[in-house]
Structures are given as C-alpha cells and as structure tokens.
Short mmCIF file of C-alpha atoms and ligand atoms in Angstrom, two decimals:
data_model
loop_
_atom_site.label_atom_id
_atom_site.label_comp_id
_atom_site.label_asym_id
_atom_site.label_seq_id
_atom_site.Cartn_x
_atom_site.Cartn_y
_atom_site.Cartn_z
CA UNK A 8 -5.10 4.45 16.69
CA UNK A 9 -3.54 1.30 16.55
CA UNK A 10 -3.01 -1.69 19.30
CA UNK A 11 0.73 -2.11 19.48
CA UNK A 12 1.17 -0.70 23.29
CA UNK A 13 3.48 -1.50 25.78
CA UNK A 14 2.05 -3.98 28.32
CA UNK A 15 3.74 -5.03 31.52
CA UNK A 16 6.93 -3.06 29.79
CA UNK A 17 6.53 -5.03 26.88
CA UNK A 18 5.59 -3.73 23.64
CA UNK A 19 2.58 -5.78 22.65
CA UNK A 20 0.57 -6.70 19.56
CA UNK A 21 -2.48 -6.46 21.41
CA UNK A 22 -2.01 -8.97 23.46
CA UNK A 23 1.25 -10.93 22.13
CA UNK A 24 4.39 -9.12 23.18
CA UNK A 25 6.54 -8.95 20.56
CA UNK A 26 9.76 -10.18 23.09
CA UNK A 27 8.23 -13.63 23.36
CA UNK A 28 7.56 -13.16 19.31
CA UNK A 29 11.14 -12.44 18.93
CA UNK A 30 12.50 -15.55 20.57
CA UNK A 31 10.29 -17.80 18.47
CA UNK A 32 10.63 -16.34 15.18
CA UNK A 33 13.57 -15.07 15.36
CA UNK A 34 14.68 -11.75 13.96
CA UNK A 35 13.83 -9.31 11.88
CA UNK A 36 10.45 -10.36 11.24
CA UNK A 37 7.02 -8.15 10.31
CA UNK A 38 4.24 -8.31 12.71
CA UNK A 39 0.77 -7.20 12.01
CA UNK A 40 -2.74 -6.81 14.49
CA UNK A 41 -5.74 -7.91 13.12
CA UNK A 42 -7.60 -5.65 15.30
CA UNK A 43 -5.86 -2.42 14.26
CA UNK A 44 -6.41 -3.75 10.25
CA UNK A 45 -10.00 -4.40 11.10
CA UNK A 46 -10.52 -0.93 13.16
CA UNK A 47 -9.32 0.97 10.06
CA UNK A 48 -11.46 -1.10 7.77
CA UNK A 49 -14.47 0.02 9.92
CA UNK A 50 -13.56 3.31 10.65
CA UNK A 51 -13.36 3.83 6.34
CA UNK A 52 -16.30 1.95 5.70
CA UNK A 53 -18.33 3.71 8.50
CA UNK A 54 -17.19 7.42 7.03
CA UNK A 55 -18.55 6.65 3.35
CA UNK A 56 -22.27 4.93 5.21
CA UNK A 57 -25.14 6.33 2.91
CA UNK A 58 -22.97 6.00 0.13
CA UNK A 59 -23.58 3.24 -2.39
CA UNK A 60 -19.77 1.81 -2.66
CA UNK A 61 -17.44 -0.63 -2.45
CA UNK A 62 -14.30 -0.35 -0.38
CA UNK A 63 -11.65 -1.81 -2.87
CA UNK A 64 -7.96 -2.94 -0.54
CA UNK A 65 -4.95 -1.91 -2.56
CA UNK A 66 -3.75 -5.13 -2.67
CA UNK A 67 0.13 -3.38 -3.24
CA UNK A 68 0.24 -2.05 -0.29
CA UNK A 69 0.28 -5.55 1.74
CA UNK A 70 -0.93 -8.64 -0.44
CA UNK A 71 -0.21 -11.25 2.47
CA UNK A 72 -3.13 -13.65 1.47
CA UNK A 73 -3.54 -13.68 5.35
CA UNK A 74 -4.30 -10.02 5.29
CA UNK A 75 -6.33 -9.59 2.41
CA UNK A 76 -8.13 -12.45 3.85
CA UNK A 77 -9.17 -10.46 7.30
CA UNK A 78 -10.60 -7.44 5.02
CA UNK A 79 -12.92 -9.26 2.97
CA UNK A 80 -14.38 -11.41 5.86
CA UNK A 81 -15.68 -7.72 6.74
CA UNK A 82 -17.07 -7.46 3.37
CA UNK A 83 -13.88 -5.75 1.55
CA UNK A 84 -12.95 -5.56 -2.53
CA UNK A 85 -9.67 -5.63 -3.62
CA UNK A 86 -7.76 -3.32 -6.13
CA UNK A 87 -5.36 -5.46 -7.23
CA UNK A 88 -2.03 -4.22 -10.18
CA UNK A 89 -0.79 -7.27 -11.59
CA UNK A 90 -1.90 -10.77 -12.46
CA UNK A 91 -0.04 -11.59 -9.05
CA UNK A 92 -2.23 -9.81 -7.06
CA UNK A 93 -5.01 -10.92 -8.74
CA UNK A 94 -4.43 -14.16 -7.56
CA UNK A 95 -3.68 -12.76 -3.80
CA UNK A 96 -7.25 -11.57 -4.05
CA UNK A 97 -8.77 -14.28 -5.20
CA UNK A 98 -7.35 -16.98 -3.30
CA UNK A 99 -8.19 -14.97 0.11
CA UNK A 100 -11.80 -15.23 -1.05
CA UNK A 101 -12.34 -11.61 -2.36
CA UNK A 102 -15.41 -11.94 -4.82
CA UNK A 103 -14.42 -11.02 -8.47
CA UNK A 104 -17.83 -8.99 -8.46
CA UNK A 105 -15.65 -6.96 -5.76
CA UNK A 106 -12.27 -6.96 -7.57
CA UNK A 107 -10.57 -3.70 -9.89
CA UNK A 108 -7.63 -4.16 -12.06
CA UNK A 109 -5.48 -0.39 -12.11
CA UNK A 110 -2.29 -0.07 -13.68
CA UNK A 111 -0.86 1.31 -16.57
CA UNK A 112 0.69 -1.48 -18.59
CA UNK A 113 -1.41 -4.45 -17.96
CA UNK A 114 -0.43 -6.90 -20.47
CA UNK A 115 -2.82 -9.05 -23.06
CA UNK A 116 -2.15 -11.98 -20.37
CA UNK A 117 -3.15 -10.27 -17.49
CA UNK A 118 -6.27 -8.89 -19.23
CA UNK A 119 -7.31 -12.24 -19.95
CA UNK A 120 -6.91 -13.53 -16.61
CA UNK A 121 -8.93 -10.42 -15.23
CA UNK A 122 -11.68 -11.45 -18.27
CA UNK A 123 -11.90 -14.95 -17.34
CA UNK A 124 -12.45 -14.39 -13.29
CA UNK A 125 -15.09 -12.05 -14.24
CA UNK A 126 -13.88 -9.43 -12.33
CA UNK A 127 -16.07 -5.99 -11.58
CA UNK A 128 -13.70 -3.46 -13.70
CA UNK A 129 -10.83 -2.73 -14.99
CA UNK A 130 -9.44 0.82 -15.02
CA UNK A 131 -7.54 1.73 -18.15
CA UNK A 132 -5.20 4.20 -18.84
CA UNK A 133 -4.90 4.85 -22.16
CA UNK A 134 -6.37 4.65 -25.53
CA UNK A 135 -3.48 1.39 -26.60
CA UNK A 136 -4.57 -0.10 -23.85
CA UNK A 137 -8.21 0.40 -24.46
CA UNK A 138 -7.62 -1.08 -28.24
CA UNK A 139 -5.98 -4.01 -26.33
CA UNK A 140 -8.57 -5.29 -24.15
CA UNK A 141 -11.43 -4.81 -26.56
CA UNK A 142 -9.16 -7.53 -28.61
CA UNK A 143 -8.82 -9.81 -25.47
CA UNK A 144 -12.27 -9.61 -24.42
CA UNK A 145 -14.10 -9.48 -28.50
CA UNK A 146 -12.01 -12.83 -28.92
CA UNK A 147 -13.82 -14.24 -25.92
CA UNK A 148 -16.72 -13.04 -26.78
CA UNK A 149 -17.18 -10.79 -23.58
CA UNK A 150 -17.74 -7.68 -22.39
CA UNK A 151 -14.79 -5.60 -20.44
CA UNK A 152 -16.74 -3.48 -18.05
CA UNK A 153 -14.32 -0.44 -17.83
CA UNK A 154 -13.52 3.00 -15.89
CA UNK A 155 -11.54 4.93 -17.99
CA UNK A 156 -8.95 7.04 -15.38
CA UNK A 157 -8.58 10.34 -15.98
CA UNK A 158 -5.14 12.58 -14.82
CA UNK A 159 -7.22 15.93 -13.40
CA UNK A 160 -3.71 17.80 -13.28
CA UNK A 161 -3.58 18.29 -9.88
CA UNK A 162 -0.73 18.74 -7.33
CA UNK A 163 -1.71 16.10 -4.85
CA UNK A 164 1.29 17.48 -2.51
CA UNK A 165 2.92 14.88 -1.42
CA UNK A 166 6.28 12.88 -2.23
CA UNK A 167 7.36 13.25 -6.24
CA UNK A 168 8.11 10.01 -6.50
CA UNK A 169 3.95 8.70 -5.24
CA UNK A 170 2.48 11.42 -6.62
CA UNK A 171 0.25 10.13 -10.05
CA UNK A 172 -2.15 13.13 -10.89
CA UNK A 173 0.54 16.02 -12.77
CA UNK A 174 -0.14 16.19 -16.44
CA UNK A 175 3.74 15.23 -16.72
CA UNK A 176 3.21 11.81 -14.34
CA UNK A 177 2.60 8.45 -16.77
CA UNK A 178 -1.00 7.90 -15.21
CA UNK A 179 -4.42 8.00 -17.06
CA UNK A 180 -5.85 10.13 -20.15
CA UNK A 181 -5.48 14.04 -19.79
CA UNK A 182 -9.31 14.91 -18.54
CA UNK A 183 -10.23 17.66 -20.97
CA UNK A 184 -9.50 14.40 -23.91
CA UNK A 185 -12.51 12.53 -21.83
CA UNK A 186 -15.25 13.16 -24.34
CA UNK A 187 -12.93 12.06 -27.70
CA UNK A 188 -12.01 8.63 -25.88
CA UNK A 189 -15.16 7.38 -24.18
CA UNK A 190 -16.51 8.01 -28.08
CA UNK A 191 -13.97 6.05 -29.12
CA UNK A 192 -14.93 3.17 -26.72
CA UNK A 193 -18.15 3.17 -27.87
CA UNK A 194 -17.14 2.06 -30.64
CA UNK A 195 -14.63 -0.64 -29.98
CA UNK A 196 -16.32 -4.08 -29.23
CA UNK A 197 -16.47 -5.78 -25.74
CA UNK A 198 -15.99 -2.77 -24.26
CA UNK A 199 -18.49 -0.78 -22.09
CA UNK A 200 -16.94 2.30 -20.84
CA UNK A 201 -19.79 2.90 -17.60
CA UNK A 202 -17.24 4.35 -14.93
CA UNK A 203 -14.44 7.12 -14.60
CA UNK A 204 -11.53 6.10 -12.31
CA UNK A 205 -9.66 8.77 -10.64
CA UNK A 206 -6.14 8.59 -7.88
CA UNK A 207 -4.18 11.53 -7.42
CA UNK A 208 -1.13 9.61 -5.25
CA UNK A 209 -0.60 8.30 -2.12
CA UNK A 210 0.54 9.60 1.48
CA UNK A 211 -1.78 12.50 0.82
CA UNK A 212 -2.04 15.00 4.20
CA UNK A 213 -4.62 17.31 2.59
CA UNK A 214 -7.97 16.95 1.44
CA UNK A 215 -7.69 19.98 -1.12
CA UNK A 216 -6.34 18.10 -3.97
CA UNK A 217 -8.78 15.46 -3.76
CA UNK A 218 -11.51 17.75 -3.74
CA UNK A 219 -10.43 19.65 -6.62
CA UNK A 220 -9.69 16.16 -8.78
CA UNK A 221 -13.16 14.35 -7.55
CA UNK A 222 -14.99 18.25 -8.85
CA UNK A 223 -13.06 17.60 -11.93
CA UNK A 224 -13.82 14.19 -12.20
CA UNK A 225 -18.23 14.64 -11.08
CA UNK A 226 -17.95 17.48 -14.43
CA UNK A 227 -16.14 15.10 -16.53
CA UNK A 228 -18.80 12.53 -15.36
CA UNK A 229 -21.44 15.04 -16.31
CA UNK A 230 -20.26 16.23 -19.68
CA UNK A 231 -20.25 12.80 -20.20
CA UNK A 232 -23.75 12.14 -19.56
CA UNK A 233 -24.83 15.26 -21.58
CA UNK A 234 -23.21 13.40 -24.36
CA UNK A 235 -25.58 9.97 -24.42
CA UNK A 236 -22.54 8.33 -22.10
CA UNK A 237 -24.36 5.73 -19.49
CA UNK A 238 -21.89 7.14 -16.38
CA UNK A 239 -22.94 5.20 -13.32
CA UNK A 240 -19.28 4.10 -12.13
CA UNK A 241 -16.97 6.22 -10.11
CA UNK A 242 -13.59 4.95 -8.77
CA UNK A 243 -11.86 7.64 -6.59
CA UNK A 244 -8.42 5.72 -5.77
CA UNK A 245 -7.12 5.20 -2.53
CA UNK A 246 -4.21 7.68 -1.17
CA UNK A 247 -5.17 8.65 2.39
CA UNK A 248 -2.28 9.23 4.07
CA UNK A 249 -1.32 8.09 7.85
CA UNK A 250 0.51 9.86 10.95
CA UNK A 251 4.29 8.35 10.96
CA UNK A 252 5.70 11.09 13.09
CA UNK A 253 3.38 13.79 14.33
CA UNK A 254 1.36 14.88 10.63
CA UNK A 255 -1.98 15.39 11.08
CA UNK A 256 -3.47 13.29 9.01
CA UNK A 257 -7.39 14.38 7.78
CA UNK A 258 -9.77 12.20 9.75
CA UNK A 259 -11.61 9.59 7.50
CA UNK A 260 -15.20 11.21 8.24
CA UNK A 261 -14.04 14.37 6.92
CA UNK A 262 -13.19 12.37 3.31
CA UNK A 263 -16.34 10.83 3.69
CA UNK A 264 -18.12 13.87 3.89
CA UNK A 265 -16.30 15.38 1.13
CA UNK A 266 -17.09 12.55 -1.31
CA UNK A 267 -20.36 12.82 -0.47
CA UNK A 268 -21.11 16.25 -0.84
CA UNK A 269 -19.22 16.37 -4.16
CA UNK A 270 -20.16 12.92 -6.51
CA UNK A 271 -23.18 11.68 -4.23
CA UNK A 272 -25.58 13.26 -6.21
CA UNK A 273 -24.31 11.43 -9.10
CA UNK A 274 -26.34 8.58 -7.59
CA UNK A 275 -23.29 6.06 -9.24
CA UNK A 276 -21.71 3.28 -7.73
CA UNK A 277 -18.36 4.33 -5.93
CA UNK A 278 -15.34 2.24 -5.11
CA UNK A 279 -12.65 3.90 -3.08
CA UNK A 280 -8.80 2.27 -3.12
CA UNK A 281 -7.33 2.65 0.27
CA UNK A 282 -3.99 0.53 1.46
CA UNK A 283 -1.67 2.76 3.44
CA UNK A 284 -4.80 3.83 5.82
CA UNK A 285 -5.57 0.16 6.46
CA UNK A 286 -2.73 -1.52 6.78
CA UNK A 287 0.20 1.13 7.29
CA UNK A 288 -0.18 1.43 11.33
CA UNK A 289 -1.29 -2.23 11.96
CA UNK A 290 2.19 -3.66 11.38
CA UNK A 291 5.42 -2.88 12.77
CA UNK A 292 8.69 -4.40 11.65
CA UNK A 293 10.60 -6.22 14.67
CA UNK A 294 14.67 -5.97 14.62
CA UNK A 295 17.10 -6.77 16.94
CA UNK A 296 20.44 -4.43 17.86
CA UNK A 297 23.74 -6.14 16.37
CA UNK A 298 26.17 -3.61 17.79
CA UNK A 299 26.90 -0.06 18.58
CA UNK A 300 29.37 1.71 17.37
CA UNK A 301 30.68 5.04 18.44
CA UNK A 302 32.56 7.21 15.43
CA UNK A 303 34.11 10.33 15.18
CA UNK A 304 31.00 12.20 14.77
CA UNK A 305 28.10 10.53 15.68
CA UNK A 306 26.64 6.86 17.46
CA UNK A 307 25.75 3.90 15.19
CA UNK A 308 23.08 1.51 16.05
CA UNK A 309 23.56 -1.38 14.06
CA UNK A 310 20.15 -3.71 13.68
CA UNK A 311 19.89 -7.08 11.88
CA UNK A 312 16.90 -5.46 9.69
CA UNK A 313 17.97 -3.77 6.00
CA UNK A 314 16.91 -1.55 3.34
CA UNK A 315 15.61 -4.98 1.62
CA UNK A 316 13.32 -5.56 4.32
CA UNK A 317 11.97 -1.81 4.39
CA UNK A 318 12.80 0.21 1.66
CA UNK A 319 10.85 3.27 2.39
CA UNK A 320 13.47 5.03 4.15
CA UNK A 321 15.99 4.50 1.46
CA UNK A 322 13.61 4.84 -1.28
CA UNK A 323 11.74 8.09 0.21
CA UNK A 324 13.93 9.11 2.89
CA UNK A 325 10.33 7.89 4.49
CA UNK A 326 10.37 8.76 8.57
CA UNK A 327 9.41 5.51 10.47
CA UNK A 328 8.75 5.52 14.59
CA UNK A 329 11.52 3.13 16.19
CA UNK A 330 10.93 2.49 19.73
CA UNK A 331 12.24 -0.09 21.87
CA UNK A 332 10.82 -3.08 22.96
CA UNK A 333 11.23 -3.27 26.42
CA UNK A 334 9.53 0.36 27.59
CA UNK A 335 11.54 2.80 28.48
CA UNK A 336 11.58 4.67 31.90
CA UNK A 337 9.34 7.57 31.60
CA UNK A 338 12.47 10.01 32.64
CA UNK A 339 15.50 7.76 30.64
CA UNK A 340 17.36 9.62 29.07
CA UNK A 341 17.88 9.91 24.90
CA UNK A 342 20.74 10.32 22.65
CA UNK A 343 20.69 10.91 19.08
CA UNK A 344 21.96 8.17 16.74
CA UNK A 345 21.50 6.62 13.78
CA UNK A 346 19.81 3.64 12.75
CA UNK A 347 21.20 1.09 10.21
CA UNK A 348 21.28 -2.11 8.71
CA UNK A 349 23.88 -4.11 7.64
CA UNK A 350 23.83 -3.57 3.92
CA UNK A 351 26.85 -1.95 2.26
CA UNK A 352 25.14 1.28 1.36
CA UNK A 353 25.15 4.32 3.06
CA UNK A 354 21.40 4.64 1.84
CA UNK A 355 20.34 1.54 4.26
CA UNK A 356 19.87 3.61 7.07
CA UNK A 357 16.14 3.79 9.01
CA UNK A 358 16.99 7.12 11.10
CA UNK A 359 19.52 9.62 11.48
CA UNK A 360 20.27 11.52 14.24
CA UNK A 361 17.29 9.67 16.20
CA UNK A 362 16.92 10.49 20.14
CA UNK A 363 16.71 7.33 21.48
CA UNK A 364 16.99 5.67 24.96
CA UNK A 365 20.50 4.10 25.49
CA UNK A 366 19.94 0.56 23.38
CA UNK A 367 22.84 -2.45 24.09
CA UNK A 368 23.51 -5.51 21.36
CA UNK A 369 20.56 -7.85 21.93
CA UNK A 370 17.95 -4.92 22.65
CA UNK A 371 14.90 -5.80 20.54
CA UNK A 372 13.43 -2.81 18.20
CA UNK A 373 10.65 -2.05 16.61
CA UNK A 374 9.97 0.02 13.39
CA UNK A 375 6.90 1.16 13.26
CA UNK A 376 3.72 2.04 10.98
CA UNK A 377 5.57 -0.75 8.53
CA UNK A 378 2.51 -2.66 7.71
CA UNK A 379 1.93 -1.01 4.17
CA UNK A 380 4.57 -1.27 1.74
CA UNK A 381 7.05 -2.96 3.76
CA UNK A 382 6.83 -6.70 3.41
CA UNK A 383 6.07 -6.37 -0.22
CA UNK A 384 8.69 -3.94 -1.33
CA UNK A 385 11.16 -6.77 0.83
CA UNK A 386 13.75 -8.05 -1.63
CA UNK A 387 17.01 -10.93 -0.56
CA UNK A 388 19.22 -8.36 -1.40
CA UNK A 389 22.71 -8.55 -0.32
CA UNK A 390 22.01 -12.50 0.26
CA UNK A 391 19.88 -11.90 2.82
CA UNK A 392 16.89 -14.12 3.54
CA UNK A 393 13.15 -12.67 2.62
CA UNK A 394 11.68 -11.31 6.03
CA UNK A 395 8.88 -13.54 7.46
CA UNK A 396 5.34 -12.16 8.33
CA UNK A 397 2.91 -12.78 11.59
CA UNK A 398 -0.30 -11.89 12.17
CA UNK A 399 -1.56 -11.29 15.76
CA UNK A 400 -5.57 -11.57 16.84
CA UNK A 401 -5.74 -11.34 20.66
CA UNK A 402 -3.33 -13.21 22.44
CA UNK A 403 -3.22 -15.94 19.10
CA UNK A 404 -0.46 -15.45 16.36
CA UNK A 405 0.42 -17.27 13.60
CA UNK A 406 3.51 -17.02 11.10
CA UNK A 407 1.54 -15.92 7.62
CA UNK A 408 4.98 -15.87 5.38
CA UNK A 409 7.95 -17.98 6.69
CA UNK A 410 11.28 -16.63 6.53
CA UNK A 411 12.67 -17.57 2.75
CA UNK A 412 16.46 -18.97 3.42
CA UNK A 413 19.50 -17.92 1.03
CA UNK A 414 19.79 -21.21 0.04
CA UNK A 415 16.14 -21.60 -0.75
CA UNK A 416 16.32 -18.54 -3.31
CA UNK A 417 19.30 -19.97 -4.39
CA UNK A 418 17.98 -23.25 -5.57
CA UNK A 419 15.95 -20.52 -8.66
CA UNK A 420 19.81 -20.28 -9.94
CA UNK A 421 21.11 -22.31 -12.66
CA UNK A 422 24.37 -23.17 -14.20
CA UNK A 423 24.56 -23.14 -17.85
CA UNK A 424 26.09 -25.75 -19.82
CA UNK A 425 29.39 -24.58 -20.59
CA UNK A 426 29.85 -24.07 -16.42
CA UNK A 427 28.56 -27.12 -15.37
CA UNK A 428 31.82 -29.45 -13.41
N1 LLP B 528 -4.96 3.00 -6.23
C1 LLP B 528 -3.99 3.21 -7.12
C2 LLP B 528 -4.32 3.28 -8.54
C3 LLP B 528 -2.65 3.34 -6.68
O1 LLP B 528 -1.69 3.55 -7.58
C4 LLP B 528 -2.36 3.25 -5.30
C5 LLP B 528 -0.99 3.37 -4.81
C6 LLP B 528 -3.43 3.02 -4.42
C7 LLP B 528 -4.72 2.90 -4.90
C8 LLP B 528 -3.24 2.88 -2.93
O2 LLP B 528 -2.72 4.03 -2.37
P1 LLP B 528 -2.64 4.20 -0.77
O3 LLP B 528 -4.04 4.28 -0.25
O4 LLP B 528 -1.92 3.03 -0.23
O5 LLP B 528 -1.87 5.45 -0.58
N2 LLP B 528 5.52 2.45 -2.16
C9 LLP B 528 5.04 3.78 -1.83
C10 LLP B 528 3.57 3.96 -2.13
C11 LLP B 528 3.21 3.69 -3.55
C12 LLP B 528 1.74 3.88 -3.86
C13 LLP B 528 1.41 3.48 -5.24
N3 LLP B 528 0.03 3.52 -5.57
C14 LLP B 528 5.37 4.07 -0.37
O6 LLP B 528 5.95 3.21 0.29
O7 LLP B 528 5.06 5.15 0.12
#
C-alpha cells in the first residue's frame, strides 16, 4: 500500500500532485512520500514486536540523507556498504550504536572509519578480511565487534544477478567452515566474533529460502555455542521483496512470525536489513513524453527519462508500473507500445509492448515502485544531467537532491598539460 493515488484526476503524492511537481521541477525527476516510507517502516517493525532487534535501513537501496533521515526519527539503524554510506547514515542522525557495515571488500580505510564512529558491527566475509580488521582495530587499540556471515547454500529464487546465498556467489564463509573460523577469531586481537550475519539476496517472493538459511544459520549459532562461542548476535539481511506488477509478495507478519518461531529462542539480539520493502513503493520516477513514433512494427513512446536515471530495467529487464499522470477514463482505451529513453541503446527501454492509454508529446508519466535502487544506481550517462530527488509529507514538498547540470559534472574534468591552449 502506498499513497501515490490519483486525486481530482491527478496522480498525487499524497497530497502534492505530481503535475504541479512537474512544472516546478521540471522533468524527469524522483519523487518520494514520506508517509508510504514511514507506513512500511511500521508495518516491519510492528511484524518483528516481541522480538529484541534492531531494524537496520539498507542504506543502498536509497541513501538520500533526506530519507534515511525520516527512518531513524522512527527509531531506525542503518546497514550501510561503503565509507559513503557511512557518512549518509551518520549525517541523517542514525546512532553508530544502530549502524552495520556489510560488504565484501571493505578496505583498511573504510574499516577505520567504521572503528572510529564506534559503530554496532561489522559483518565480515572472509577470513582476509577478518586478518584485516583485527590489524585496523589492534593498532587502535579497540575492539571490532563482528558477525561473521555465513553463505547457507541456498537458492533464494530470485534474479541471478541479486541473488548472494549459492555456494558459487562471492558472499560470506561456506557455513559448514563456521566452527574453524570463529576459532580462528578468537584468536586474532581486537576482534570479538559475538554475532552470525546471514542475506540470501534481494527481491525475494518466497519465504522458503529464508527459512531454510535462518534454520541453518540458528544450528550454526548453536554448534557454536556448544563450542565455548559467546553467540548473542544474529543479523538476518534484508531481501523482502515488493509487488511491481501483480507478485504476491509474503506479507511482513508472516516473516515476522517465521523469524520468531525459528531464532527467537536463541534469546540474541537480531538486526534485520530491509531497503526494497521500505523504500521501493514510496517513490515513483516522474517523466515527461518527448514524442511518439509509429514504426513498421510497433509504437514508440519516447520519454525524457533514461536507463541512467533507472537502470533496473536495463540491468534486470526489471518490470516497473508506468501510468499516466493525468487519470485515465475508466473505459479509454490501451495500445501496446514501448517505452524508451533517449539513450543510444536499444537496452534503454522501461517497457515493451506496454498497453497503455493513448499518451501525446507533453503527457506527464510516471514510473513507478522506483524509490529503491533508482536514484542511486542514476549515473550522467550520455551527458545527461543527474536526476533530482523530492520528498513529499502531506501537501509540503521539498527538493532533497537538485538536478546536477552537464556542465557542473563537467567542471570534475581536467586538461592535462600537454592539451592545455
Ligand atoms: N543486506 C545486504 C547484505 C545486501 O546485500 C542487500 C542488498 C540488502 C541488505 C538489502 O536488500 P533489499 O531488502 O533491498 O532487497 N540493485 C538491485 C538490488 C541489489 C541488492 C543488493 N543487496 C535491484 O535494483 O534490484
């Protein structure tokens, strides 16, 4: 459920419509609703009540400052991947006592950084990288508190290229080697290895996976115990996936009751890693229609968005909603045609063979469930200026990333000597 509906035969960001958004800002241009970021927030938060945890934003999925912000005024963490994000987090007022640091090639750098803002964990993924934060943090004289993630080898069925928990995928230390590497950790110095970290992938439709990786993980956790190993940290990734079409997604209570049932009795601390299920449906991406153009075979709607403002359908061949901004009569009739953007690739294309209502140059768009992994996959590819970002609460907006200019970005070149006039 999300509040971008059509009022007064306007879509509306609850209660902005996003015509009047259009003339200001300009297009193509991301808007998000607080509301529908807060609502999914809640409804997460209120599915894992009774269990001691920590809901942990993955930051990656939309790292606006202005978003990140919202979630921890309700009391969210963050899970942030790069020194980058770790800066997002902080600087929207996340607590580091709330903050994890995933990823599988965090450098010496970034380990620091994460050492020095005293940060709640970092997951590691491998025994190297193990070795290298006991250096970073013995030569501060801390302690790293660390959840060592484990790959359970299971199929989390969803897209190859977001799925992390195969044996063959690069992510986290093969489960049944568990017992030989939290001994090693032991031993290492400014290391204390209290939590297991677990994410199977992302866009996930189907809670089997996850309960057969979280039973792996709760007898990993136990054999661990059995061992002398003070277990009493449990991070079970994010990966919920959304509706974009018509998939049933599983409701959050259901997860909720699932964790529950299998690593409550644990009695550890959990953090959970959600970003698509928060932010994915509470932003849509705004585009207006350049031309149409009829060819041999098929209708082209042309729209001033790209593939370097949304990548996901190029990337994934990811579905995305488009509907138009000014509602449609309940009886108009549709056509199929595709949906692209300027780009010279065939790949920057949002739909194919979409049935649409008839659309005319000037008719506004909007792309829809675009609020995770949109604006921060965005890239000025092809020249083309960085797409701007707006946040909506009730009938207030405000522009949270201004549109970057070509010549901005441009200023980052430089001539070398030997072509300098
Ligand atoms: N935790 C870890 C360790 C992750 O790698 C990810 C996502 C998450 C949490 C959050 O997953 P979510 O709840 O958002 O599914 N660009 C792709 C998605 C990449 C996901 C990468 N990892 C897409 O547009 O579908």
């Amino acid at each position: 459920m999300d509040h971008f509906t059509y009022k007064d035969g306007l879509l509306s960001a609850e209660d902005v419509n996003l015509a009047d958004l259009a003339d200001q800002i300009g297009t193509p241009f991301y808007c998000y609703s607080r509301a529908t970021l807060e609502r999914h927030f809640r409804a997460f938060d209120d599915a894992l009540a009774g269990l001691d945890h920590t809901i942990c934003y993955a930051v990656k999925a939309n790292g606006n400052v202005a978003v990140i912000k919202t979630l921890a005024q309700l009391g969210a963490g963050a899970d942030v991947v790069s020194g980058g994000e770790l800066m997002r987090a902080l600087k929207a007022g996340v607590p580091p006592s709330k903050i994890v640091f995933s990823g599988v090639g965090k450098t010496q750098t970034e380990m620091a950084q994460a050492l020095d803002a005293g940060i709640y964990q970092v997951n590691v993924e491998s025994e190297p990288e193990l070795v290298a934060l006991s250096e970073v943090a013995a030569g501060k004289g801390v302690t790293a508190h660390v959840a060592i993630r484990i790959n359970p080898d299971v199929d989390a069925k969803t897209h190859a290229k977001i799925t992390t928990g195969r044996a063959e995928n690069k992510f986290g230390i093969d489960w049944d080697r568990a017992p030989e590497v939290y001994a090693r950790a032991r031993d290492l110095p400014g290391i204390d290895a209290g939590g297991i970290a677990v994410h199977i992938g992302s866009q996930l439709l189907d809670l089997e996976p996850y309960r057969r990786a979280y039973e792996r993980l709760r007898d990993v956790a136990l054999g661990l115990r059995a061992q002398g190993h003070d277990i009493r940290r449990l991070d079970l990734g994010g990966g919920l996936g959304i509706p974009y079409n018509d998939e049933q997604a599983p409701p959050p209570a259901e997860y909720g009751a699932m964790v529950k049932d299998i690593v409550g009795p644990l009695g550890c601390h959990v953090t959970v890693e959600p970003g698509r299920l928060i932010a994915g449906n509470a932003g849509v991406l705004v585009t207006r229609v350049l031309y149409a153009k009829d060819g041999s075979t098929r209708r082209f709607v042309i729209v001033d968005a790209a593939m370097n403002d949304l990548l996901r359908p190029a990337l994934y061949d990811a579905y995305h909603a488009i509907v138009p901004v000014t509602e449609p009569a309940a009886d108009a009739e549709r056509h199929p045609v595709d949906v692209v953007g300027p780009i010279c690739e065939t790949g920057d294309t949002f739909a194919v063979q979409r049935h649409l209502p008839a659309v005319k140059p000037g008719d506004l768009l909007a792309i829809r469930s675009a609020g995770a992994y949109g604006a921060v996959m965005a890239s000025t590819y092809n020249g083309r200026p960085l797409v701007p970002e707006v946040l909506v609460s009730g009938g207030d907006h405000a522009v949270v990333r201004r549109r970057v200019e070509a010549e901005e970005f441009m200023a980052f070149d430089a001539l070398p000597p030997w072509l300098m006039d």
